[in-house]
JSON list of C-alpha atoms and ligand atoms in Angstrom, two decimals:
[
{"chain": "M", "resi": 1, "resn": "MET", "atom": "CA", "xyz": [-130.25, 76.76, 10.35]},
{"chain": "M", "resi": 2, "resn": "ALA", "atom": "CA", "xyz": [-132.67, 77.02, 7.50]},
{"chain": "M", "resi": 3, "resn": "LEU", "atom": "CA", "xyz": [-133.10, 74.92, 4.39]},
{"chain": "M", "resi": 4, "resn": "PRO", "atom": "CA", "xyz": [-130.48, 76.78, 2.25]},
{"chain": "M", "resi": 5, "resn": "ASP", "atom": "CA", "xyz": [-127.92, 76.40, 5.06]},
{"chain": "M", "resi": 6, "resn": "ILE", "atom": "CA", "xyz": [-128.56, 72.67, 5.27]},
{"chain": "M", "resi": 7, "resn": "THR", "atom": "CA", "xyz": [-128.28, 72.31, 1.51]},
{"chain": "M", "resi": 8, "resn": "ALA", "atom": "CA", "xyz": [-124.96, 74.17, 1.60]},
{"chain": "M", "resi": 9, "resn": "ALA", "atom": "CA", "xyz": [-123.71, 72.01, 4.49]},
{"chain": "M", "resi": 10, "resn": "ILE", "atom": "CA", "xyz": [-124.65, 68.86, 2.54]},
{"chain": "M", "resi": 11, "resn": "ALA", "atom": "CA", "xyz": [-122.74, 70.12, -0.50]},
{"chain": "M", "resi": 12, "resn": "ARG", "atom": "CA", "xyz": [-119.66, 70.82, 1.65]},
{"chain": "M", "resi": 13, "resn": "ALA", "atom": "CA", "xyz": [-119.83, 67.39, 3.30]},
{"chain": "M", "resi": 14, "resn": "CYS", "atom": "CA", "xyz": [-120.18, 65.71, -0.10]},
{"chain": "M", "resi": 15, "resn": "ALA", "atom": "CA", "xyz": [-117.22, 67.65, -1.49]},
{"chain": "M", "resi": 16, "resn": "ALA", "atom": "CA", "xyz": [-115.10, 66.72, 1.54]},
{"chain": "M", "resi": 17, "resn": "ALA", "atom": "CA", "xyz": [-116.02, 63.05, 1.06]},
{"chain": "M", "resi": 18, "resn": "GLN", "atom": "CA", "xyz": [-115.39, 63.27, -2.69]},
{"chain": "M", "resi": 19, "resn": "ARG", "atom": "CA", "xyz": [-118.94, 62.30, -3.39]},
{"chain": "M", "resi": 20, "resn": "PRO", "atom": "CA", "xyz": [-121.18, 64.02, -5.97]},
{"chain": "M", "resi": 21, "resn": "PRO", "atom": "CA", "xyz": [-123.54, 66.63, -4.42]},
{"chain": "M", "resi": 22, "resn": "ASP", "atom": "CA", "xyz": [-126.61, 64.72, -5.56]},
{"chain": "M", "resi": 23, "resn": "ALA", "atom": "CA", "xyz": [-125.45, 61.52, -3.82]},
{"chain": "M", "resi": 24, "resn": "VAL", "atom": "CA", "xyz": [-127.44, 62.49, -0.73]},
{"chain": "M", "resi": 25, "resn": "THR", "atom": "CA", "xyz": [-131.23, 62.86, -0.43]},
{"chain": "M", "resi": 26, "resn": "LEU", "atom": "CA", "xyz": [-132.34, 65.29, 2.25]},
{"chain": "M", "resi": 27, "resn": "ILE", "atom": "CA", "xyz": [-135.45, 64.02, 4.03]},
{"chain": "M", "resi": 28, "resn": "ALA", "atom": "CA", "xyz": [-137.10, 66.90, 5.89]},
{"chain": "M", "resi": 29, "resn": "VAL", "atom": "CA", "xyz": [-138.55, 65.28, 9.01]},
{"chain": "M", "resi": 30, "resn": "SER", "atom": "CA", "xyz": [-141.85, 67.10, 9.54]},
{"chain": "M", "resi": 31, "resn": "LYS", "atom": "CA", "xyz": [-143.31, 64.96, 12.36]},
{"chain": "M", "resi": 32, "resn": "VAL", "atom": "CA", "xyz": [-145.24, 67.05, 14.89]},
{"chain": "M", "resi": 33, "resn": "GLN", "atom": "CA", "xyz": [-144.27, 70.32, 13.18]},
{"chain": "M", "resi": 34, "resn": "PRO", "atom": "CA", "xyz": [-147.02, 72.89, 12.64]},
{"chain": "M", "resi": 35, "resn": "ALA", "atom": "CA", "xyz": [-148.48, 72.94, 9.13]},
{"chain": "M", "resi": 36, "resn": "ASN", "atom": "CA", "xyz": [-147.33, 76.50, 8.46]},
{"chain": "M", "resi": 37, "resn": "ARG", "atom": "CA", "xyz": [-143.67, 75.48, 8.92]},
{"chain": "M", "resi": 38, "resn": "VAL", "atom": "CA", "xyz": [-144.17, 72.54, 6.56]},
{"chain": "M", "resi": 39, "resn": "ALA", "atom": "CA", "xyz": [-145.85, 74.78, 3.98]},
{"chain": "M", "resi": 40, "resn": "ALA", "atom": "CA", "xyz": [-142.92, 77.22, 4.21]},
{"chain": "M", "resi": 41, "resn": "VAL", "atom": "CA", "xyz": [-140.47, 74.44, 3.33]},
{"chain": "M", "resi": 42, "resn": "LEU", "atom": "CA", "xyz": [-142.72, 73.26, 0.47]},
{"chain": "M", "resi": 43, "resn": "ASP", "atom": "CA", "xyz": [-142.82, 76.86, -0.80]},
{"chain": "M", "resi": 44, "resn": "GLN", "atom": "CA", "xyz": [-139.02, 76.85, -0.91]},
{"chain": "M", "resi": 45, "resn": "GLY", "atom": "CA", "xyz": [-139.28, 73.96, -3.37]},
{"chain": "M", "resi": 46, "resn": "HIS", "atom": "CA", "xyz": [-138.42, 71.03, -1.11]},
{"chain": "M", "resi": 47, "resn": "ARG", "atom": "CA", "xyz": [-140.43, 67.88, -1.84]},
{"chain": "M", "resi": 48, "resn": "VAL", "atom": "CA", "xyz": [-138.99, 65.01, 0.23]},
{"chain": "M", "resi": 49, "resn": "PHE", "atom": "CA", "xyz": [-140.38, 64.61, 3.74]},
{"chain": "M", "resi": 50, "resn": "GLY", "atom": "CA", "xyz": [-140.20, 62.09, 6.57]},
{"chain": "M", "resi": 51, "resn": "GLU", "atom": "CA", "xyz": [-142.85, 61.15, 9.09]},
{"chain": "M", "resi": 52, "resn": "ASN", "atom": "CA", "xyz": [-142.61, 58.66, 11.94]},
{"chain": "M", "resi": 53, "resn": "ARG", "atom": "CA", "xyz": [-146.31, 57.87, 12.41]},
{"chain": "M", "resi": 54, "resn": "VAL", "atom": "CA", "xyz": [-148.60, 56.54, 9.71]},
{"chain": "M", "resi": 55, "resn": "GLN", "atom": "CA", "xyz": [-151.75, 58.11, 11.13]},
{"chain": "M", "resi": 56, "resn": "GLU", "atom": "CA", "xyz": [-150.22, 61.55, 11.54]},
{"chain": "M", "resi": 57, "resn": "ALA", "atom": "CA", "xyz": [-148.94, 61.42, 7.97]},
{"chain": "M", "resi": 58, "resn": "ALA", "atom": "CA", "xyz": [-152.31, 60.25, 6.65]},
{"chain": "M", "resi": 59, "resn": "ASN", "atom": "CA", "xyz": [-154.01, 63.20, 8.30]},
{"chain": "M", "resi": 60, "resn": "ARG", "atom": "CA", "xyz": [-151.51, 65.79, 7.24]},
{"chain": "M", "resi": 61, "resn": "TRP", "atom": "CA", "xyz": [-150.29, 65.01, 3.75]},
{"chain": "M", "resi": 62, "resn": "PRO", "atom": "CA", "xyz": [-153.18, 64.38, 1.35]},
{"chain": "M", "resi": 63, "resn": "PRO", "atom": "CA", "xyz": [-154.13, 68.12, 1.22]},
{"chain": "M", "resi": 64, "resn": "PHE", "atom": "CA", "xyz": [-150.49, 69.10, 0.65]},
{"chain": "M", "resi": 65, "resn": "CYS", "atom": "CA", "xyz": [-150.21, 66.44, -2.09]},
{"chain": "M", "resi": 66, "resn": "THR", "atom": "CA", "xyz": [-153.15, 68.08, -3.86]},
{"chain": "M", "resi": 67, "resn": "ARG", "atom": "CA", "xyz": [-151.59, 71.53, -3.62]},
{"chain": "M", "resi": 68, "resn": "TYR", "atom": "CA", "xyz": [-147.98, 70.62, -4.46]},
{"chain": "M", "resi": 69, "resn": "ASP", "atom": "CA", "xyz": [-146.64, 68.27, -7.15]},
{"chain": "M", "resi": 70, "resn": "THR", "atom": "CA", "xyz": [-144.32, 65.30, -6.73]},
{"chain": "M", "resi": 71, "resn": "ILE", "atom": "CA", "xyz": [-144.14, 65.08, -2.96]},
{"chain": "M", "resi": 72, "resn": "ALA", "atom": "CA", "xyz": [-142.25, 62.00, -1.75]},
{"chain": "M", "resi": 73, "resn": "LEU", "atom": "CA", "xyz": [-142.97, 60.74, 1.76]},
{"chain": "M", "resi": 74, "resn": "HIS", "atom": "CA", "xyz": [-140.63, 58.47, 3.72]},
{"chain": "M", "resi": 75, "resn": "LEU", "atom": "CA", "xyz": [-141.75, 56.48, 6.74]},
{"chain": "M", "resi": 76, "resn": "ILE", "atom": "CA", "xyz": [-138.97, 56.62, 9.33]},
{"chain": "M", "resi": 77, "resn": "GLY", "atom": "CA", "xyz": [-140.83, 55.35, 12.41]},
{"chain": "M", "resi": 78, "resn": "PRO", "atom": "CA", "xyz": [-141.97, 51.87, 13.46]},
{"chain": "M", "resi": 79, "resn": "LEU", "atom": "CA", "xyz": [-144.66, 50.22, 11.33]},
{"chain": "M", "resi": 80, "resn": "GLN", "atom": "CA", "xyz": [-147.38, 48.06, 12.86]},
{"chain": "M", "resi": 81, "resn": "GLY", "atom": "CA", "xyz": [-148.81, 45.27, 10.75]},
{"chain": "M", "resi": 82, "resn": "ASN", "atom": "CA", "xyz": [-152.32, 46.70, 10.93]},
{"chain": "M", "resi": 83, "resn": "LYS", "atom": "CA", "xyz": [-151.05, 50.00, 9.45]},
{"chain": "M", "resi": 84, "resn": "ALA", "atom": "CA", "xyz": [-149.12, 48.35, 6.61]},
{"chain": "M", "resi": 85, "resn": "ARG", "atom": "CA", "xyz": [-151.78, 48.85, 3.93]},
{"chain": "M", "resi": 86, "resn": "GLN", "atom": "CA", "xyz": [-152.21, 52.52, 4.76]},
{"chain": "M", "resi": 87, "resn": "ALA", "atom": "CA", "xyz": [-148.42, 52.89, 4.78]},
{"chain": "M", "resi": 88, "resn": "VAL", "atom": "CA", "xyz": [-147.83, 51.37, 1.33]},
{"chain": "M", "resi": 89, "resn": "GLU", "atom": "CA", "xyz": [-150.53, 53.61, -0.09]},
{"chain": "M", "resi": 90, "resn": "LEU", "atom": "CA", "xyz": [-149.01, 56.77, 1.37]},
{"chain": "M", "resi": 91, "resn": "PHE", "atom": "CA", "xyz": [-145.24, 56.35, 1.38]},
{"chain": "M", "resi": 92, "resn": "THR", "atom": "CA", "xyz": [-142.62, 56.31, -1.39]},
{"chain": "M", "resi": 93, "resn": "ALA", "atom": "CA", "xyz": [-140.20, 54.53, 0.91]},
{"chain": "M", "resi": 94, "resn": "ILE", "atom": "CA", "xyz": [-140.32, 52.70, 4.23]},
{"chain": "M", "resi": 95, "resn": "HIS", "atom": "CA", "xyz": [-137.07, 52.78, 6.24]},
{"chain": "M", "resi": 96, "resn": "THR", "atom": "CA", "xyz": [-138.15, 50.64, 9.17]},
{"chain": "M", "resi": 97, "resn": "LEU", "atom": "CA", "xyz": [-138.63, 47.06, 8.02]},
{"chain": "M", "resi": 98, "resn": "ASP", "atom": "CA", "xyz": [-137.47, 45.17, 11.09]},
{"chain": "M", "resi": 99, "resn": "ARG", "atom": "CA", "xyz": [-139.11, 41.73, 11.33]},
{"chain": "M", "resi": 100, "resn": "PRO", "atom": "CA", "xyz": [-140.09, 38.72, 9.21]},
{"chain": "M", "resi": 101, "resn": "LYS", "atom": "CA", "xyz": [-143.81, 39.05, 9.90]},
{"chain": "M", "resi": 102, "resn": "LEU", "atom": "CA", "xyz": [-143.85, 42.60, 8.55]},
{"chain": "M", "resi": 103, "resn": "ALA", "atom": "CA", "xyz": [-141.83, 41.51, 5.51]},
{"chain": "M", "resi": 104, "resn": "HIS", "atom": "CA", "xyz": [-144.46, 38.86, 4.73]},
{"chain": "M", "resi": 105, "resn": "ARG", "atom": "CA", "xyz": [-147.26, 41.39, 5.15]},
{"chain": "M", "resi": 106, "resn": "LEU", "atom": "CA", "xyz": [-145.51, 43.86, 2.80]},
{"chain": "M", "resi": 107, "resn": "ALA", "atom": "CA", "xyz": [-144.87, 41.07, 0.29]},
{"chain": "M", "resi": 108, "resn": "ALA", "atom": "CA", "xyz": [-148.57, 40.15, 0.28]},
{"chain": "M", "resi": 109, "resn": "LEU", "atom": "CA", "xyz": [-149.50, 43.80, -0.30]},
{"chain": "M", "resi": 110, "resn": "ALA", "atom": "CA", "xyz": [-146.91, 44.09, -3.09]},
{"chain": "M", "resi": 111, "resn": "GLN", "atom": "CA", "xyz": [-148.39, 41.00, -4.78]},
{"chain": "M", "resi": 112, "resn": "GLU", "atom": "CA", "xyz": [-151.88, 42.37, -4.51]},
{"chain": "M", "resi": 113, "resn": "ARG", "atom": "CA", "xyz": [-151.06, 45.92, -5.67]},
{"chain": "M", "resi": 114, "resn": "GLY", "atom": "CA", "xyz": [-148.37, 45.10, -8.24]},
{"chain": "M", "resi": 115, "resn": "HIS", "atom": "CA", "xyz": [-145.83, 47.44, -6.66]},
{"chain": "M", "resi": 116, "resn": "SER", "atom": "CA", "xyz": [-144.27, 48.36, -3.35]},
{"chain": "M", "resi": 117, "resn": "PRO", "atom": "CA", "xyz": [-142.54, 51.33, -1.79]},
{"chain": "M", "resi": 118, "resn": "ASP", "atom": "CA", "xyz": [-138.75, 51.06, -1.67]},
{"chain": "M", "resi": 119, "resn": "LEU", "atom": "CA", "xyz": [-137.76, 49.33, 1.54]},
{"chain": "M", "resi": 120, "resn": "MET", "atom": "CA", "xyz": [-134.90, 49.71, 3.94]},
{"chain": "M", "resi": 121, "resn": "ILE", "atom": "CA", "xyz": [-134.15, 47.48, 6.89]},
{"chain": "M", "resi": 122, "resn": "GLN", "atom": "CA", "xyz": [-133.66, 49.13, 10.27]},
{"chain": "M", "resi": 123, "resn": "VAL", "atom": "CA", "xyz": [-130.61, 47.74, 12.06]},
{"chain": "M", "resi": 124, "resn": "ASN", "atom": "CA", "xyz": [-130.34, 48.23, 15.82]},
{"chain": "M", "resi": 125, "resn": "THR", "atom": "CA", "xyz": [-126.61, 48.94, 15.64]},
{"chain": "M", "resi": 126, "resn": "GLY", "atom": "CA", "xyz": [-126.40, 49.76, 19.35]},
{"chain": "M", "resi": 127, "resn": "GLU", "atom": "CA", "xyz": [-128.35, 46.63, 20.32]},
{"chain": "M", "resi": 128, "resn": "GLU", "atom": "CA", "xyz": [-130.54, 48.77, 22.56]},
{"chain": "M", "resi": 129, "resn": "PRO", "atom": "CA", "xyz": [-133.45, 46.79, 24.03]},
{"chain": "M", "resi": 130, "resn": "GLN", "atom": "CA", "xyz": [-135.92, 49.72, 23.76]},
{"chain": "M", "resi": 131, "resn": "LYS", "atom": "CA", "xyz": [-135.09, 50.39, 20.12]},
{"chain": "M", "resi": 132, "resn": "ALA", "atom": "CA", "xyz": [-136.53, 48.74, 17.03]},
{"chain": "M", "resi": 133, "resn": "GLY", "atom": "CA", "xyz": [-134.38, 47.06, 14.41]},
{"chain": "M", "resi": 134, "resn": "ILE", "atom": "CA", "xyz": [-132.71, 43.78, 13.55]},
{"chain": "M", "resi": 135, "resn": "PRO", "atom": "CA", "xyz": [-129.58, 43.11, 15.64]},
{"chain": "M", "resi": 136, "resn": "PRO", "atom": "CA", "xyz": [-126.39, 43.42, 13.55]},
{"chain": "M", "resi": 137, "resn": "ALA", "atom": "CA", "xyz": [-125.69, 39.69, 13.87]},
{"chain": "M", "resi": 138, "resn": "GLY", "atom": "CA", "xyz": [-129.06, 38.88, 12.30]},
{"chain": "M", "resi": 139, "resn": "ALA", "atom": "CA", "xyz": [-128.89, 41.39, 9.48]},
{"chain": "M", "resi": 140, "resn": "ASP", "atom": "CA", "xyz": [-127.40, 39.23, 6.71]},
{"chain": "M", "resi": 141, "resn": "ALA", "atom": "CA", "xyz": [-129.98, 36.47, 7.20]},
{"chain": "M", "resi": 142, "resn": "PHE", "atom": "CA", "xyz": [-132.88, 38.93, 7.32]},
{"chain": "M", "resi": 143, "resn": "ILE", "atom": "CA", "xyz": [-131.65, 40.70, 4.18]},
{"chain": "M", "resi": 144, "resn": "ALA", "atom": "CA", "xyz": [-131.63, 37.35, 2.36]},
{"chain": "M", "resi": 145, "resn": "GLN", "atom": "CA", "xyz": [-135.10, 36.57, 3.66]},
{"chain": "M", "resi": 146, "resn": "VAL", "atom": "CA", "xyz": [-136.52, 39.90, 2.42]},
{"chain": "M", "resi": 147, "resn": "ARG", "atom": "CA", "xyz": [-134.88, 39.44, -0.97]},
{"chain": "M", "resi": 148, "resn": "ALA", "atom": "CA", "xyz": [-136.36, 35.97, -1.28]},
{"chain": "M", "resi": 149, "resn": "LEU", "atom": "CA", "xyz": [-139.80, 37.57, -0.91]},
{"chain": "M", "resi": 150, "resn": "ASP", "atom": "CA", "xyz": [-139.08, 39.60, -4.05]},
{"chain": "M", "resi": 151, "resn": "LEU", "atom": "CA", "xyz": [-139.42, 42.91, -2.20]},
{"chain": "M", "resi": 152, "resn": "PRO", "atom": "CA", "xyz": [-137.63, 46.06, -3.44]},
{"chain": "M", "resi": 153, "resn": "LEU", "atom": "CA", "xyz": [-135.00, 46.21, -0.73]},
{"chain": "M", "resi": 154, "resn": "THR", "atom": "CA", "xyz": [-132.68, 49.18, -1.36]},
{"chain": "M", "resi": 155, "resn": "GLY", "atom": "CA", "xyz": [-130.73, 49.70, 1.83]},
{"chain": "M", "resi": 156, "resn": "LEU", "atom": "CA", "xyz": [-130.33, 49.93, 5.59]},
{"chain": "M", "resi": 157, "resn": "MET", "atom": "CA", "xyz": [-131.25, 52.47, 8.26]},
{"chain": "M", "resi": 158, "resn": "CYS", "atom": "CA", "xyz": [-130.02, 53.10, 11.79]},
{"chain": "M", "resi": 159, "resn": "ILE", "atom": "CA", "xyz": [-130.58, 55.41, 14.75]},
{"chain": "M", "resi": 160, "resn": "PRO", "atom": "CA", "xyz": [-127.38, 55.39, 16.82]},
{"chain": "M", "resi": 161, "resn": "PRO", "atom": "CA", "xyz": [-127.61, 55.39, 20.64]},
{"chain": "M", "resi": 162, "resn": "ALA", "atom": "CA", "xyz": [-128.02, 58.93, 21.96]},
{"chain": "M", "resi": 163, "resn": "HIS", "atom": "CA", "xyz": [-124.83, 59.12, 23.99]},
{"chain": "M", "resi": 164, "resn": "GLU", "atom": "CA", "xyz": [-122.35, 57.26, 21.83]},
{"chain": "M", "resi": 165, "resn": "ASP", "atom": "CA", "xyz": [-120.08, 58.30, 19.01]},
{"chain": "M", "resi": 166, "resn": "ALA", "atom": "CA", "xyz": [-122.38, 57.94, 15.99]},
{"chain": "M", "resi": 167, "resn": "SER", "atom": "CA", "xyz": [-119.41, 57.28, 13.68]},
{"chain": "M", "resi": 168, "resn": "LEU", "atom": "CA", "xyz": [-119.00, 53.71, 14.91]},
{"chain": "M", "resi": 169, "resn": "HIS", "atom": "CA", "xyz": [-122.65, 53.00, 14.13]},
{"chain": "M", "resi": 170, "resn": "PHE", "atom": "CA", "xyz": [-122.51, 54.64, 10.71]},
{"chain": "M", "resi": 171, "resn": "ALA", "atom": "CA", "xyz": [-119.41, 52.59, 9.88]},
{"chain": "M", "resi": 172, "resn": "LEU", "atom": "CA", "xyz": [-121.07, 49.35, 11.01]},
{"chain": "M", "resi": 173, "resn": "LEU", "atom": "CA", "xyz": [-124.21, 50.04, 8.98]},
{"chain": "M", "resi": 174, "resn": "ALA", "atom": "CA", "xyz": [-122.10, 50.87, 5.90]},
{"chain": "M", "resi": 175, "resn": "LYS", "atom": "CA", "xyz": [-120.15, 47.63, 6.31]},
{"chain": "M", "resi": 176, "resn": "ILE", "atom": "CA", "xyz": [-123.28, 45.48, 6.51]},
{"chain": "M", "resi": 177, "resn": "ALA", "atom": "CA", "xyz": [-124.75, 47.24, 3.45]},
{"chain": "M", "resi": 178, "resn": "GLU", "atom": "CA", "xyz": [-121.58, 46.84, 1.45]},
{"chain": "M", "resi": 179, "resn": "ARG", "atom": "CA", "xyz": [-121.14, 43.14, 2.06]},
{"chain": "M", "resi": 180, "resn": "ASN", "atom": "CA", "xyz": [-124.77, 42.63, 1.02]},
{"chain": "M", "resi": 181, "resn": "GLY", "atom": "CA", "xyz": [-124.60, 44.83, -2.07]},
{"chain": "M", "resi": 182, "resn": "LEU", "atom": "CA", "xyz": [-127.19, 47.33, -0.81]},
{"chain": "M", "resi": 183, "resn": "PRO", "atom": "CA", "xyz": [-126.75, 50.86, -2.22]},
{"chain": "M", "resi": 184, "resn": "ASN", "atom": "CA", "xyz": [-128.73, 53.00, 0.24]},
{"chain": "M", "resi": 185, "resn": "LEU", "atom": "CA", "xyz": [-127.83, 54.11, 3.75]},
{"chain": "M", "resi": 186, "resn": "SER", "atom": "CA", "xyz": [-130.41, 56.06, 5.78]},
{"chain": "M", "resi": 187, "resn": "MET", "atom": "CA", "xyz": [-128.38, 57.60, 8.59]},
{"chain": "M", "resi": 188, "resn": "GLY", "atom": "CA", "xyz": [-127.64, 61.01, 10.05]},
{"chain": "M", "resi": 189, "resn": "MET", "atom": "CA", "xyz": [-129.96, 63.52, 11.71]},
{"chain": "M", "resi": 190, "resn": "SER", "atom": "CA", "xyz": [-129.71, 67.24, 12.59]},
{"chain": "M", "resi": 191, "resn": "ALA", "atom": "CA", "xyz": [-126.72, 66.84, 14.88]},
{"chain": "M", "resi": 192, "resn": "ASP", "atom": "CA", "xyz": [-124.61, 64.45, 12.81]},
{"chain": "M", "resi": 193, "resn": "PHE", "atom": "CA", "xyz": [-125.66, 64.46, 9.15]},
{"chain": "M", "resi": 194, "resn": "ALA", "atom": "CA", "xyz": [-122.25, 65.74, 7.95]},
{"chain": "M", "resi": 195, "resn": "THR", "atom": "CA", "xyz": [-120.53, 62.83, 9.74]},
{"chain": "M", "resi": 196, "resn": "ALA", "atom": "CA", "xyz": [-123.05, 60.41, 8.26]},
{"chain": "M", "resi": 197, "resn": "ILE", "atom": "CA", "xyz": [-122.29, 61.74, 4.77]},
{"chain": "M", "resi": 198, "resn": "SER", "atom": "CA", "xyz": [-118.59, 61.09, 5.34]},
{"chain": "M", "resi": 199, "resn": "PHE", "atom": "CA", "xyz": [-119.52, 57.45, 6.09]},
{"chain": "M", "resi": 200, "resn": "GLY", "atom": "CA", "xyz": [-121.61, 57.11, 2.93]},
{"chain": "M", "resi": 201, "resn": "ALA", "atom": "CA", "xyz": [-125.15, 58.17, 3.92]},
{"chain": "M", "resi": 202, "resn": "THR", "atom": "CA", "xyz": [-127.44, 58.40, 0.90]},
{"chain": "M", "resi": 203, "resn": "HIS", "atom": "CA", "xyz": [-130.53, 59.52, 2.89]},
{"chain": "M", "resi": 204, "resn": "ILE", "atom": "CA", "xyz": [-130.22, 61.92, 5.81]},
{"chain": "M", "resi": 205, "resn": "ARG", "atom": "CA", "xyz": [-133.21, 62.56, 8.08]},
{"chain": "M", "resi": 206, "resn": "VAL", "atom": "CA", "xyz": [-133.16, 66.13, 9.31]},
{"chain": "M", "resi": 207, "resn": "GLY", "atom": "CA", "xyz": [-135.92, 67.64, 11.43]},
{"chain": "M", "resi": 208, "resn": "THR", "atom": "CA", "xyz": [-135.12, 70.35, 13.95]},
{"chain": "M", "resi": 209, "resn": "ALA", "atom": "CA", "xyz": [-132.26, 71.87, 11.96]},
{"chain": "M", "resi": 210, "resn": "ILE", "atom": "CA", "xyz": [-134.75, 72.68, 9.18]},
{"chain": "M", "resi": 211, "resn": "PHE", "atom": "CA", "xyz": [-137.99, 73.37, 11.04]},
{"chain": "M", "resi": 212, "resn": "GLY", "atom": "CA", "xyz": [-136.82, 74.45, 14.50]},
{"chain": "M", "resi": 213, "resn": "GLU", "atom": "CA", "xyz": [-137.51, 72.65, 17.75]},
{"chain": "M", "resi": 214, "resn": "ARG", "atom": "CA", "xyz": [-140.53, 70.34, 17.71]},
{"chain": "M", "resi": 215, "resn": "PRO", "atom": "CA", "xyz": [-143.44, 71.60, 19.80]},
{"chain": "M", "resi": 216, "resn": "VAL", "atom": "CA", "xyz": [-143.86, 69.54, 22.97]},
{"chain": "M", "resi": 217, "resn": "LEU", "atom": "CA", "xyz": [-146.97, 67.41, 22.72]},
{"chain": "M", "resi": 218, "resn": "PRO", "atom": "CA", "xyz": [-149.60, 67.84, 25.44]},
{"chain": "N", "resi": 1, "resn": "PLP", "atom": "C1", "xyz": [-137.33, 62.64, 14.56]},
{"chain": "N", "resi": 1, "resn": "PLP", "atom": "C2", "xyz": [-136.41, 61.78, 13.78]},
{"chain": "N", "resi": 1, "resn": "PLP", "atom": "C3", "xyz": [-135.36, 62.33, 13.03]},
{"chain": "N", "resi": 1, "resn": "PLP", "atom": "C4", "xyz": [-135.04, 63.81, 12.99]},
{"chain": "N", "resi": 1, "resn": "PLP", "atom": "O1", "xyz": [-134.38, 64.19, 14.15]},
{"chain": "N", "resi": 1, "resn": "PLP", "atom": "P1", "xyz": [-133.76, 65.67, 14.30]},
{"chain": "N", "resi": 1, "resn": "PLP", "atom": "O2", "xyz": [-132.81, 65.54, 15.42]},
{"chain": "N", "resi": 1, "resn": "PLP", "atom": "O3", "xyz": [-134.91, 66.59, 14.59]},
{"chain": "N", "resi": 1, "resn": "PLP", "atom": "O4", "xyz": [-133.10, 66.02, 13.02]},
{"chain": "N", "resi": 1, "resn": "PLP", "atom": "C5", "xyz": [-134.57, 61.46, 12.29]},
{"chain": "N", "resi": 1, "resn": "PLP", "atom": "N1", "xyz": [-134.81, 60.13, 12.27]},
{"chain": "N", "resi": 1, "resn": "PLP", "atom": "C6", "xyz": [-135.81, 59.58, 12.97]},
{"chain": "N", "resi": 1, "resn": "PLP", "atom": "C7", "xyz": [-136.01, 58.11, 12.91]},
{"chain": "N", "resi": 1, "resn": "PLP", "atom": "C8", "xyz": [-136.64, 60.38, 13.74]},
{"chain": "N", "resi": 1, "resn": "PLP", "atom": "O5", "xyz": [-137.64, 59.80, 14.44]}
]
């Protein structure tokens, strides 16, 4: 698929879910993709991109941000405390807040700088030991903790387990967000973004369906 096909598929999924077509933000996940593929998507007018590593994003994006207006970058991968300053300088939104220590670090940076990227909390809906995120049972308390730090918390994010029905995870994430009054849901990737939209996704993270397969790293 290419960008216009994805946009059309999003519009169809929104219509089927009786949601307005602009209810969903498409985040083009450019991690590891060659610069010429990223430039091609920028040339088609797309401006919202996702990266999963701070350093890779810091190397890649500043030249693009000089050449193209109004680029918005979303961090969708784990954030280490020692990369937090670089991350808040680079990203419009961080989807992977997942622990109190990081929340305190981001709050200190927000105090110092007078603003903060929008934040989403990653929830480990599948309770997978190798995966980042707050366990579902701890989500309400962590949400309250982040709010008490006066951080701009806008929603929740999840990455469902690879071999399970993603619907159950999307539904769980939506339920936690709803009972906490959080408007944004970052869920759905190339294989399941239409399903995610039917469960209320506001931010879908789509990589290979837009750019093609990611090159294998050496
Ligand atoms: C890589 C990645 C994506 C995009 O995955 P595709 O299957 O290529 O669409 C989405 N979300 C996260 C967190 C990722 O790391």
